[in-house]
Tab-separated table of C-alpha atoms in Angstrom:
chain	number	residue	atom	x	y	z
L	1	UNK	CA	-8.614	9.905	20.195
L	2	UNK	CA	-7.318	10.217	23.698
L	3	UNK	CA	-5.056	7.881	25.505
L	4	UNK	CA	-5.381	8.461	29.368
L	5	UNK	CA	-2.987	7.908	32.059
L	6	UNK	CA	-5.131	4.856	33.248
L	7	UNK	CA	-4.592	2.987	30.058
L	8	UNK	CA	-7.941	3.895	28.572
L	9	UNK	CA	-8.499	3.842	24.964
L	10	UNK	CA	-11.573	5.263	23.078
L	11	UNK	CA	-12.318	5.298	19.571
L	12	UNK	CA	-15.239	6.615	17.328
L	13	UNK	CA	-15.705	6.203	13.709
L	14	UNK	CA	-17.911	7.917	11.259
L	15	UNK	CA	-18.549	5.631	8.504
L	16	UNK	CA	-20.087	6.780	5.155
L	17	UNK	CA	-21.228	4.802	2.077
L	18	UNK	CA	-19.340	4.594	-1.102
L	19	UNK	CA	-21.567	6.509	-3.726
L	20	UNK	CA	-21.312	6.399	-7.443
L	21	UNK	CA	-23.013	8.837	-9.470
L	22	UNK	CA	-23.853	8.085	-13.136
L	23	UNK	CA	-24.956	10.384	-15.765
L	24	UNK	CA	-25.399	10.165	-19.358
L	25	UNK	CA	-25.416	12.972	-21.896
L	26	UNK	CA	-26.535	12.713	-25.369
L	27	UNK	CA	-23.638	12.962	-28.000
L	28	UNK	CA	-23.613	15.974	-30.146
L	29	UNK	CA	-21.798	15.289	-33.503
L	30	UNK	CA	-18.547	17.448	-33.795
L	31	UNK	CA	-18.206	17.423	-29.875
L	32	UNK	CA	-17.403	14.691	-27.191
L	33	UNK	CA	-19.420	14.819	-24.366
L	34	UNK	CA	-19.407	11.246	-23.130
L	35	UNK	CA	-19.530	10.500	-19.509
L	36	UNK	CA	-15.901	9.795	-18.681
L	37	UNK	CA	-14.882	13.145	-20.316
L	38	UNK	CA	-17.049	14.912	-17.811
L	39	UNK	CA	-17.062	12.735	-14.810
L	40	UNK	CA	-14.387	10.615	-12.817
L	41	UNK	CA	-14.473	6.997	-13.279
L	42	UNK	CA	-14.319	6.444	-9.452
L	43	UNK	CA	-16.150	5.829	-6.400
L	44	UNK	CA	-14.883	8.256	-3.588
L	45	UNK	CA	-15.691	7.631	-0.215
L	46	UNK	CA	-16.485	10.554	2.553
L	47	UNK	CA	-13.261	10.886	5.032
L	48	UNK	CA	-13.298	8.629	7.790
L	49	UNK	CA	-12.859	10.081	11.159
L	50	UNK	CA	-11.866	8.901	14.480
L	51	UNK	CA	-12.985	11.229	17.320
L	52	UNK	CA	-13.149	10.971	20.983
L	53	UNK	CA	-13.683	14.047	23.467
L	54	UNK	CA	-13.028	13.858	26.919
L	55	UNK	CA	-14.606	16.228	29.382
L	56	UNK	CA	-12.302	18.725	31.343
L	57	UNK	CA	-11.858	16.246	34.289
L	58	UNK	CA	-10.872	13.648	31.900
L	59	UNK	CA	-13.284	10.802	33.101
L	60	UNK	CA	-16.109	11.001	30.964
L	61	UNK	CA	-16.547	10.529	27.392
L	62	UNK	CA	-18.559	12.521	25.221
L	63	UNK	CA	-20.507	10.131	22.802
L	64	UNK	CA	-19.764	10.313	19.147
L	65	UNK	CA	-22.965	11.989	17.537
L	66	UNK	CA	-22.498	10.336	14.105
L	67	UNK	CA	-25.038	8.311	12.624
L	68	UNK	CA	-24.857	4.590	11.583
L	69	UNK	CA	-21.374	4.332	13.565
L	70	UNK	CA	-22.813	3.668	16.869
L	71	UNK	CA	-21.613	5.530	20.098
L	72	UNK	CA	-18.002	5.822	21.332
L	73	UNK	CA	-16.936	2.659	23.632
L	74	UNK	CA	-14.300	2.719	26.012
L	75	UNK	CA	-11.800	0.037	26.159
L	76	UNK	CA	-9.429	-0.723	28.981
L	77	UNK	CA	-6.397	-2.483	27.963
L	78	UNK	CA	-3.035	-3.774	29.276
L	79	UNK	CA	-1.040	-3.345	25.784
L	80	UNK	CA	-1.941	-0.950	23.120
L	81	UNK	CA	-0.201	-2.391	19.668
L	82	UNK	CA	-0.344	0.214	17.237
L	83	UNK	CA	0.125	-1.309	13.821
L	84	UNK	CA	-2.053	0.856	11.554
L	85	UNK	CA	0.345	1.371	8.839
L	86	UNK	CA	0.418	4.348	6.751
L	87	UNK	CA	-1.398	6.563	4.384
L	88	UNK	CA	-0.579	7.693	0.795
L	89	UNK	CA	1.543	11.046	0.881
L	90	UNK	CA	-0.568	12.694	-2.110
L	91	UNK	CA	-0.904	15.965	-0.629
L	92	UNK	CA	2.573	17.233	-1.949
L	93	UNK	CA	1.340	17.457	-5.499
L	94	UNK	CA	-1.546	19.665	-6.335
L	95	UNK	CA	-4.639	17.787	-7.311
L	96	UNK	CA	-3.172	14.555	-6.424
L	97	UNK	CA	-5.195	14.006	-3.452
L	98	UNK	CA	-8.492	14.722	-5.179
L	99	UNK	CA	-7.876	12.869	-8.501
L	100	UNK	CA	-5.398	9.867	-7.608
L	101	UNK	CA	-6.149	6.445	-6.816
L	102	UNK	CA	-4.115	4.996	-3.878
L	103	UNK	CA	-3.202	1.465	-3.436
L	104	UNK	CA	-2.985	1.186	0.496
L	105	UNK	CA	-6.125	-0.746	1.508
L	106	UNK	CA	-8.433	-3.404	-0.015
L	107	UNK	CA	-11.110	-0.632	-0.419
L	108	UNK	CA	-8.414	1.321	-2.584
L	109	UNK	CA	-7.846	-1.896	-4.701
L	110	UNK	CA	-11.606	-2.464	-5.191
L	111	UNK	CA	-12.205	1.168	-6.458
L	112	UNK	CA	-9.094	1.028	-8.814
L	113	UNK	CA	-10.641	-2.154	-10.281
L	114	UNK	CA	-14.066	-0.449	-10.575
L	115	UNK	CA	-12.534	2.477	-12.507
L	116	UNK	CA	-10.443	0.318	-14.856
L	117	UNK	CA	-13.728	-1.495	-15.756
L	118	UNK	CA	-15.644	1.722	-16.446
L	119	UNK	CA	-12.819	3.081	-18.363
L	120	UNK	CA	-12.924	0.341	-20.757
L	121	UNK	CA	-16.670	0.558	-21.127
L	122	UNK	CA	-16.452	4.364	-21.434
L	123	UNK	CA	-13.796	3.915	-24.284
L	124	UNK	CA	-16.128	1.436	-25.903
L	125	UNK	CA	-19.020	3.975	-26.244
L	126	UNK	CA	-20.302	4.605	-29.703
L	127	UNK	CA	-19.562	8.502	-29.441
L	128	UNK	CA	-15.639	7.984	-29.258
L	129	UNK	CA	-15.482	5.746	-32.319
L	130	UNK	CA	-14.731	7.014	-35.816
L	131	UNK	CA	-17.711	5.395	-37.574
L	132	UNK	CA	-19.980	7.654	-35.326
L	133	UNK	CA	-18.813	10.955	-37.168
L	134	UNK	CA	-18.768	12.049	-41.018
L	135	UNK	CA	-16.126	14.574	-40.775
L	136	UNK	CA	-12.220	14.081	-40.305
L	137	UNK	CA	-11.995	16.393	-37.331
L	138	UNK	CA	-14.484	14.766	-35.220
L	139	UNK	CA	-13.031	11.567	-35.936
L	140	UNK	CA	-9.577	12.827	-34.927
L	141	UNK	CA	-10.921	14.206	-31.591
L	142	UNK	CA	-12.936	10.963	-30.873
L	143	UNK	CA	-9.852	8.787	-31.284
L	144	UNK	CA	-7.840	11.247	-28.999
L	145	UNK	CA	-10.702	11.214	-26.452
L	146	UNK	CA	-11.037	7.072	-26.470
L	147	UNK	CA	-7.145	6.765	-26.022
L	148	UNK	CA	-7.221	9.163	-23.264
L	149	UNK	CA	-9.997	7.201	-21.307
L	150	UNK	CA	-7.870	4.049	-21.552
L	151	UNK	CA	-4.288	5.838	-20.445
L	152	UNK	CA	-3.064	4.857	-17.112
L	153	UNK	CA	-0.446	6.874	-15.281
L	154	UNK	CA	1.164	5.048	-12.357
L	155	UNK	CA	3.259	7.646	-10.202
L	156	UNK	CA	6.236	6.137	-8.333
L	157	UNK	CA	8.906	3.734	-9.673
L	158	UNK	CA	9.223	1.626	-6.257
L	159	UNK	CA	8.042	-2.025	-5.894
L	160	UNK	CA	4.170	-1.047	-5.808
L	161	UNK	CA	4.459	1.078	-8.933
L	162	UNK	CA	6.561	-1.347	-10.787
L	163	UNK	CA	4.403	-4.430	-9.963
L	164	UNK	CA	1.218	-2.537	-10.688
L	165	UNK	CA	2.435	-1.518	-14.142
L	166	UNK	CA	3.287	-4.958	-14.736
L	167	UNK	CA	-0.095	-6.613	-13.773
L	168	UNK	CA	-1.899	-3.937	-15.660
L	169	UNK	CA	0.067	-4.800	-18.795
L	170	UNK	CA	-0.699	-8.529	-18.113
L	171	UNK	CA	-4.438	-7.725	-17.753
L	172	UNK	CA	-4.623	-5.598	-20.970
L	173	UNK	CA	-2.745	-8.186	-23.133
L	174	UNK	CA	-5.073	-10.849	-22.230
L	175	UNK	CA	-8.296	-8.786	-22.525
L	176	UNK	CA	-7.382	-7.412	-25.899
L	177	UNK	CA	-5.883	-10.698	-27.344
L	178	UNK	CA	-7.449	-11.783	-30.686
L	179	UNK	CA	-8.552	-14.975	-29.907
L	180	UNK	CA	-11.009	-14.381	-27.014
L	181	UNK	CA	-10.448	-10.855	-25.858
L	182	UNK	CA	-13.408	-9.015	-24.745
L	183	UNK	CA	-11.755	-5.527	-25.696
L	184	UNK	CA	-9.982	-6.566	-28.510
L	185	UNK	CA	-11.006	-3.134	-30.267
L	186	UNK	CA	-9.103	-1.250	-27.771
L	187	UNK	CA	-5.743	-3.095	-28.455
L	188	UNK	CA	-3.976	-0.151	-30.080
L	189	UNK	CA	-5.455	2.590	-27.572
L	190	UNK	CA	-4.760	1.339	-23.905
L	191	UNK	CA	-1.550	2.701	-22.599
L	192	UNK	CA	0.494	2.632	-19.267
L	193	UNK	CA	2.673	5.355	-18.220
L	194	UNK	CA	5.047	5.032	-15.353
L	195	UNK	CA	6.378	8.252	-13.927
L	196	UNK	CA	9.366	8.063	-11.539
L	197	UNK	CA	11.471	10.882	-10.006
L	198	UNK	CA	14.657	8.985	-9.867
L	199	UNK	CA	17.107	7.700	-12.687
L	200	UNK	CA	16.507	4.011	-11.822
L	201	UNK	CA	13.553	1.708	-11.098
L	202	UNK	CA	13.436	-0.328	-7.775
L	203	UNK	CA	16.492	1.746	-6.290
L	204	UNK	CA	16.614	-0.603	-3.180
L	205	UNK	CA	17.592	-3.599	-5.475
L	206	UNK	CA	20.982	-4.010	-7.101
L	207	UNK	CA	21.966	-2.438	-10.315
L	208	UNK	CA	21.616	-5.518	-12.704
L	209	UNK	CA	17.981	-6.230	-11.400
L	210	UNK	CA	17.050	-2.415	-11.859
L	211	UNK	CA	18.378	-2.513	-15.302
L	212	UNK	CA	16.442	-5.812	-15.853
L	213	UNK	CA	13.064	-3.976	-14.451
L	214	UNK	CA	13.583	-1.253	-17.020
L	215	UNK	CA	13.843	-3.411	-19.862
L	216	UNK	CA	11.154	-5.690	-18.957
L	217	UNK	CA	8.520	-3.015	-18.688
L	218	UNK	CA	9.934	-1.130	-21.700
L	219	UNK	CA	9.560	-4.531	-23.766
L	220	UNK	CA	5.964	-4.636	-22.535
L	221	UNK	CA	5.287	-1.323	-23.782
L	222	UNK	CA	5.035	0.655	-20.602
L	223	UNK	CA	5.875	4.451	-21.165
L	224	UNK	CA	8.689	4.998	-18.670
L	225	UNK	CA	9.282	8.436	-17.577
L	226	UNK	CA	12.489	8.566	-15.477
L	227	UNK	CA	14.268	11.700	-13.772
L	228	UNK	CA	10.455	13.227	-14.172
L	229	UNK	CA	8.626	14.997	-11.279
L	230	UNK	CA	5.002	15.105	-11.272
L	231	UNK	CA	3.841	18.507	-11.102
L	232	UNK	CA	0.065	18.609	-11.191
L	233	UNK	CA	-2.642	15.979	-11.419
L	234	UNK	CA	-6.244	16.993	-12.756
L	235	UNK	CA	-9.502	14.915	-13.575
L	236	UNK	CA	-8.312	14.073	-16.793
L	237	UNK	CA	-4.733	15.210	-17.337
L	238	UNK	CA	-1.358	14.978	-15.543
L	239	UNK	CA	1.464	17.678	-15.714
L	240	UNK	CA	5.008	16.247	-15.659
L	241	UNK	CA	8.356	18.167	-15.373
L	242	UNK	CA	11.781	16.549	-16.566
L	243	UNK	CA	14.470	17.070	-14.128
L	244	UNK	CA	17.418	19.090	-15.614
L	245	UNK	CA	15.927	20.560	-18.616
L	246	UNK	CA	12.646	21.610	-16.965
L	247	UNK	CA	10.610	20.939	-19.997
L	248	UNK	CA	6.962	20.456	-18.898
L	249	UNK	CA	4.270	18.366	-20.711
L	250	UNK	CA	0.445	17.850	-20.054
L	251	UNK	CA	-0.650	14.355	-20.735
L	252	UNK	CA	-4.193	13.457	-20.945
L	253	UNK	CA	-5.126	10.308	-18.948
L	254	UNK	CA	-8.154	8.594	-17.819
L	255	UNK	CA	-7.009	7.139	-14.302
L	256	UNK	CA	-3.908	8.378	-12.037
L	257	UNK	CA	-2.510	5.930	-9.510
L	258	UNK	CA	-0.442	7.113	-6.710
L	259	UNK	CA	2.398	4.815	-5.451
L	260	UNK	CA	4.967	7.139	-4.047
L	261	UNK	CA	5.576	8.216	-0.683
L	262	UNK	CA	3.782	7.475	2.685
L	263	UNK	CA	2.447	9.659	5.164
L	264	UNK	CA	1.067	9.084	8.918
L	265	UNK	CA	-2.693	8.079	9.403
L	266	UNK	CA	-4.851	10.276	11.477
L	267	UNK	CA	-4.789	7.723	14.392
L	268	UNK	CA	-0.939	8.098	14.488
L	269	UNK	CA	-1.330	11.707	14.643
L	270	UNK	CA	-3.817	11.914	17.317
L	271	UNK	CA	-1.718	9.391	19.437
L	272	UNK	CA	1.519	11.464	18.995
L	273	UNK	CA	-0.590	14.377	20.320
L	274	UNK	CA	-0.602	12.320	23.734
L	275	UNK	CA	2.709	11.262	23.854
L	276	UNK	CA	5.923	13.345	24.848
L	277	UNK	CA	7.596	15.279	22.071
L	278	UNK	CA	10.524	12.843	21.837
L	279	UNK	CA	8.149	10.105	20.865
L	280	UNK	CA	7.927	11.711	17.227
L	281	UNK	CA	10.251	10.216	14.655
L	282	UNK	CA	11.105	10.918	11.085
L	283	UNK	CA	8.447	11.300	8.420
L	284	UNK	CA	5.481	11.285	11.171
L	285	UNK	CA	6.561	7.882	12.569
L	286	UNK	CA	6.676	7.012	16.153
L	287	UNK	CA	10.102	6.600	17.884
L	288	UNK	CA	10.606	2.953	19.518
L	289	UNK	CA	13.365	1.239	21.304
L	290	UNK	CA	14.640	-2.067	20.534
L	291	UNK	CA	11.590	-4.092	22.264
L	292	UNK	CA	9.001	-1.683	20.276
L	293	UNK	CA	8.130	0.426	23.132
L	294	UNK	CA	7.470	4.206	22.757
L	295	UNK	CA	7.695	6.791	25.318
L	296	UNK	CA	4.444	7.678	27.204
L	297	UNK	CA	3.596	10.610	29.180
L	298	UNK	CA	4.174	8.887	32.757
L	299	UNK	CA	6.791	6.140	33.853
L	300	UNK	CA	3.512	4.148	35.101
L	301	UNK	CA	2.180	3.633	31.783
L	302	UNK	CA	5.666	3.120	29.906
L	303	UNK	CA	5.660	-0.240	28.206
L	304	UNK	CA	1.814	-0.394	27.824
L	305	UNK	CA	2.064	0.925	24.205
L	306	UNK	CA	3.901	-1.090	21.534
L	307	UNK	CA	4.450	0.206	17.844
L	308	UNK	CA	5.343	-1.624	15.008
L	309	UNK	CA	5.419	-1.925	11.332
L	310	UNK	CA	5.479	1.030	8.952
L	311	UNK	CA	4.545	3.586	11.815
L	312	UNK	CA	7.435	2.539	13.892
L	313	UNK	CA	10.699	4.381	13.587
L	314	UNK	CA	13.440	2.088	14.928
L	315	UNK	CA	17.056	2.929	13.950
L	316	UNK	CA	19.383	-0.020	13.539
L	317	UNK	CA	23.122	0.166	12.226
L	318	UNK	CA	25.300	-2.508	11.235
L	319	UNK	CA	29.015	-2.887	10.362
L	320	UNK	CA	28.528	-1.232	6.996
L	321	UNK	CA	26.456	1.534	8.053
L	322	UNK	CA	28.208	4.964	9.075
L	323	UNK	CA	25.188	5.986	11.379
L	324	UNK	CA	21.798	4.297	12.433
L	325	UNK	CA	19.279	4.337	9.911
L	326	UNK	CA	15.296	3.715	10.417
L	327	UNK	CA	14.217	0.280	9.357
L	328	UNK	CA	12.315	0.274	5.863
L	329	UNK	CA	8.773	0.343	5.629
L	330	UNK	CA	8.308	-2.875	4.197
L	331	UNK	CA	6.099	-6.219	4.976
L	332	UNK	CA	9.053	-7.839	5.751
L	333	UNK	CA	10.133	-5.846	8.871
L	334	UNK	CA	6.597	-5.664	10.098
L	335	UNK	CA	6.211	-9.359	9.988
L	336	UNK	CA	9.261	-9.643	11.798
L	337	UNK	CA	8.137	-7.258	14.433
L	338	UNK	CA	4.917	-8.741	14.779
L	339	UNK	CA	5.992	-12.129	15.549
L	340	UNK	CA	8.539	-10.574	18.026
L	341	UNK	CA	5.968	-8.652	20.070
L	342	UNK	CA	3.914	-11.529	20.268
L	343	UNK	CA	6.494	-13.755	21.654
L	344	UNK	CA	7.157	-11.115	24.468
L	345	UNK	CA	3.537	-10.900	25.216
L	346	UNK	CA	3.030	-14.621	25.233
L	347	UNK	CA	5.992	-15.249	27.410
L	348	UNK	CA	4.569	-12.673	29.929
L	349	UNK	CA	7.502	-10.301	30.052
L	350	UNK	CA	7.285	-7.132	32.417
L	351	UNK	CA	7.359	-4.331	29.687
L	352	UNK	CA	7.808	-1.708	32.113
L	353	UNK	CA	11.571	-3.017	32.794
L	354	UNK	CA	14.441	-2.292	30.910
L	355	UNK	CA	15.313	-4.896	29.396
L	356	UNK	CA	11.930	-6.333	29.871
L	357	UNK	CA	12.063	-9.552	32.509
L	358	UNK	CA	10.074	-12.311	33.427
L	359	UNK	CA	8.036	-11.218	36.614
L	360	UNK	CA	8.629	-12.555	40.062
L	361	UNK	CA	6.202	-15.128	40.840
L	362	UNK	CA	5.028	-16.908	43.721
L	363	UNK	CA	6.645	-20.159	44.769
L	364	UNK	CA	3.909	-22.233	43.495
L	365	UNK	CA	3.958	-20.416	39.957
L	366	UNK	CA	7.797	-19.971	39.701
L	367	UNK	CA	8.287	-23.636	38.246
L	368	UNK	CA	5.746	-23.454	35.408
L	369	UNK	CA	6.926	-25.231	32.347
L	370	UNK	CA	6.866	-22.252	30.280
L	371	UNK	CA	9.294	-20.442	32.807
L	372	UNK	CA	11.540	-23.392	33.060
L	373	UNK	CA	12.035	-23.634	29.373
L	374	UNK	CA	12.543	-19.768	29.104
L	375	UNK	CA	15.392	-19.940	31.996
L	376	UNK	CA	16.892	-23.051	30.578
L	377	UNK	CA	17.546	-21.013	27.297
L	378	UNK	CA	18.808	-17.930	29.173
L	379	UNK	CA	15.741	-15.832	28.213
L	380	UNK	CA	14.895	-14.489	31.507
L	381	UNK	CA	15.601	-11.176	29.737
L	382	UNK	CA	13.815	-10.337	26.597
L	383	UNK	CA	16.461	-10.046	23.707
L	384	UNK	CA	15.948	-6.846	21.730
L	385	UNK	CA	14.474	-6.912	18.118
L	386	UNK	CA	17.015	-7.654	15.447
L	387	UNK	CA	15.956	-7.434	11.757
L	388	UNK	CA	17.051	-10.255	9.285
L	389	UNK	CA	16.747	-9.076	5.789
L	390	UNK	CA	16.052	-12.015	3.358
L	391	UNK	CA	16.060	-10.168	0.403
L	392	UNK	CA	13.585	-8.401	-2.037
L	393	UNK	CA	11.076	-9.566	-4.632
L	394	UNK	CA	9.462	-7.846	-7.446
L	395	UNK	CA	7.165	-8.660	-10.280
L	396	UNK	CA	7.634	-7.202	-13.530
L	397	UNK	CA	4.890	-8.655	-16.003
L	398	UNK	CA	4.612	-11.496	-18.334
L	399	UNK	CA	5.574	-14.206	-15.702
L	400	UNK	CA	8.856	-12.691	-14.998
L	401	UNK	CA	10.110	-11.644	-11.449
L	402	UNK	CA	13.049	-10.177	-9.807
L	403	UNK	CA	14.490	-11.788	-6.973
L	404	UNK	CA	17.473	-10.587	-4.747
L	405	UNK	CA	17.905	-12.950	-1.998
L	406	UNK	CA	20.152	-12.112	1.282
L	407	UNK	CA	20.812	-13.541	4.587
L	408	UNK	CA	21.067	-10.379	6.776
L	409	UNK	CA	24.002	-8.411	5.123
L	410	UNK	CA	25.475	-11.400	2.977
L	411	UNK	CA	24.138	-11.269	-0.524
L	412	UNK	CA	23.441	-15.044	-1.818
L	413	UNK	CA	22.293	-14.772	-5.308
L	414	UNK	CA	20.115	-12.662	-7.764
L	415	UNK	CA	17.718	-13.921	-10.254
L	416	UNK	CA	15.448	-12.715	-12.870
L	417	UNK	CA	13.070	-14.385	-15.285
L	418	UNK	CA	10.674	-17.371	-15.108
L	419	UNK	CA	12.470	-19.380	-12.202
L	420	UNK	CA	12.704	-16.021	-10.281
L	421	UNK	CA	8.579	-15.596	-10.819
L	422	UNK	CA	8.122	-19.278	-9.366
L	423	UNK	CA	10.211	-18.357	-6.428
L	424	UNK	CA	8.118	-15.276	-6.302
L	425	UNK	CA	4.887	-16.934	-6.225
L	426	UNK	CA	5.900	-19.813	-3.746
L	427	UNK	CA	7.062	-16.970	-1.327
L	428	UNK	CA	3.711	-15.256	-1.614
L	429	UNK	CA	1.738	-18.582	-1.143
L	430	UNK	CA	3.646	-19.500	1.883
L	431	UNK	CA	3.263	-16.220	3.665
L	432	UNK	CA	-0.462	-16.538	3.889
L	433	UNK	CA	-2.142	-16.408	7.176
L	434	UNK	CA	-3.953	-19.888	6.897
L	435	UNK	CA	-4.130	-23.023	4.657
L	436	UNK	CA	-7.562	-21.997	3.700
L	437	UNK	CA	-5.754	-18.816	1.979
L	438	UNK	CA	-3.331	-20.820	0.366
L	439	UNK	CA	-5.867	-23.160	-1.217
L	440	UNK	CA	-8.023	-20.110	-2.574
L	441	UNK	CA	-5.229	-18.166	-3.931
L	442	UNK	CA	-3.808	-21.336	-5.567
L	443	UNK	CA	-7.196	-22.199	-7.133
L	444	UNK	CA	-7.544	-18.577	-8.325
L	445	UNK	CA	-4.222	-18.640	-10.194
L	446	UNK	CA	-5.292	-21.843	-11.837
L	447	UNK	CA	-8.725	-20.502	-12.837
L	448	UNK	CA	-7.051	-17.381	-14.303
L	449	UNK	CA	-4.500	-19.527	-16.408
L	450	UNK	CA	-7.398	-21.654	-17.460
L	451	UNK	CA	-10.268	-19.427	-18.143
L	452	UNK	CA	-8.646	-15.909	-17.863
L	453	UNK	CA	-9.088	-13.059	-15.767
L	454	UNK	CA	-12.591	-11.938	-14.214
L	455	UNK	CA	-13.576	-8.728	-16.043
L	456	UNK	CA	-16.952	-8.267	-14.204
L	457	UNK	CA	-17.744	-4.897	-13.165
L	458	UNK	CA	-18.616	-4.751	-9.404
């Protein structure tokens, strides 16, 4: 990617298909050579690259030769809004990038869903059942392999890891229940392990809610490994090390999900290469001012690139902080920044000015209704962005949630349990972008409560 001085952005994508390889090996008495023990239960896409190459004079674009993605196109813009989010920071642990599932995109969730369905099927194969073998040793190996295939390790004790663990326990509880569960035979084999490097889950929440999260997951049977570092991830195992003692343990697993740490996406790295060095913020993010503008190579292009969401590094300080700190990488921050930037652009502020102001218009244009309304409200200059924290929500399973409700820095109340779950769902529903989505989600919840979860393998 290249951002030129004349506000020209060119992007080309190489897109490859998801390919799942299926192999079937004949079981041999006394050995376990089922599919899941030899091949990963996952669909891995090829890397997706964005590549744009300019000629030396900077005027012509070399077309992307990739097949199926089309040629590179050149787009002129007035404002470039960068809100691409982050990627999983799984490169810090050996094997995590190759063998861990992520939960960043819809494609990630589809691959994880497929893998869980495959794991359940592979654990139901005859060659990992005790009745398939005659000798006791083979029966023990079959039991161990079956349990490994439906052991899921979740790395990270933040909101993503905690909510995923709770949802998984809900799902497994339903599909293994005695009345109508499709996988009743796996009830005693399925397990969920949550590995977290800290001493408390959900460190951003108050202590009483952190303790309730620990108790709720423990009551559901989640194997919690706190104060524990992930040392290595393999195709069918993870290695963890307890802090302080240094005791190392290797656990056989079927699926490992990475829910810890963020890293910049390739687009952001390429963008930073074309911006001044001062634009680089902490953790690979892009420094922005209070109007979400980043530094640009020339004064003429300043204000043409706006950065928001997880990729933006905006430091704010309140009366309780000793020094400014970057805003958290949460959907709440991104949503408020998105609405703020949209208002500035819709009102037509001159983004090159500091602070952005309404441009000088001709005599016939100066008395437009919008301008008159803004001037009357004292908004000739755009106010800077201020984040208003409304609290934190987290689901912990069994229709129980944690609510920490605040108004800015003023704590209002903390709730946990069924009432908190109702509030969690209502907030989730109201945050949908359209009435259509709200209706579809509400219907999906009703269908799940009535008929159970869909376990169709896609």
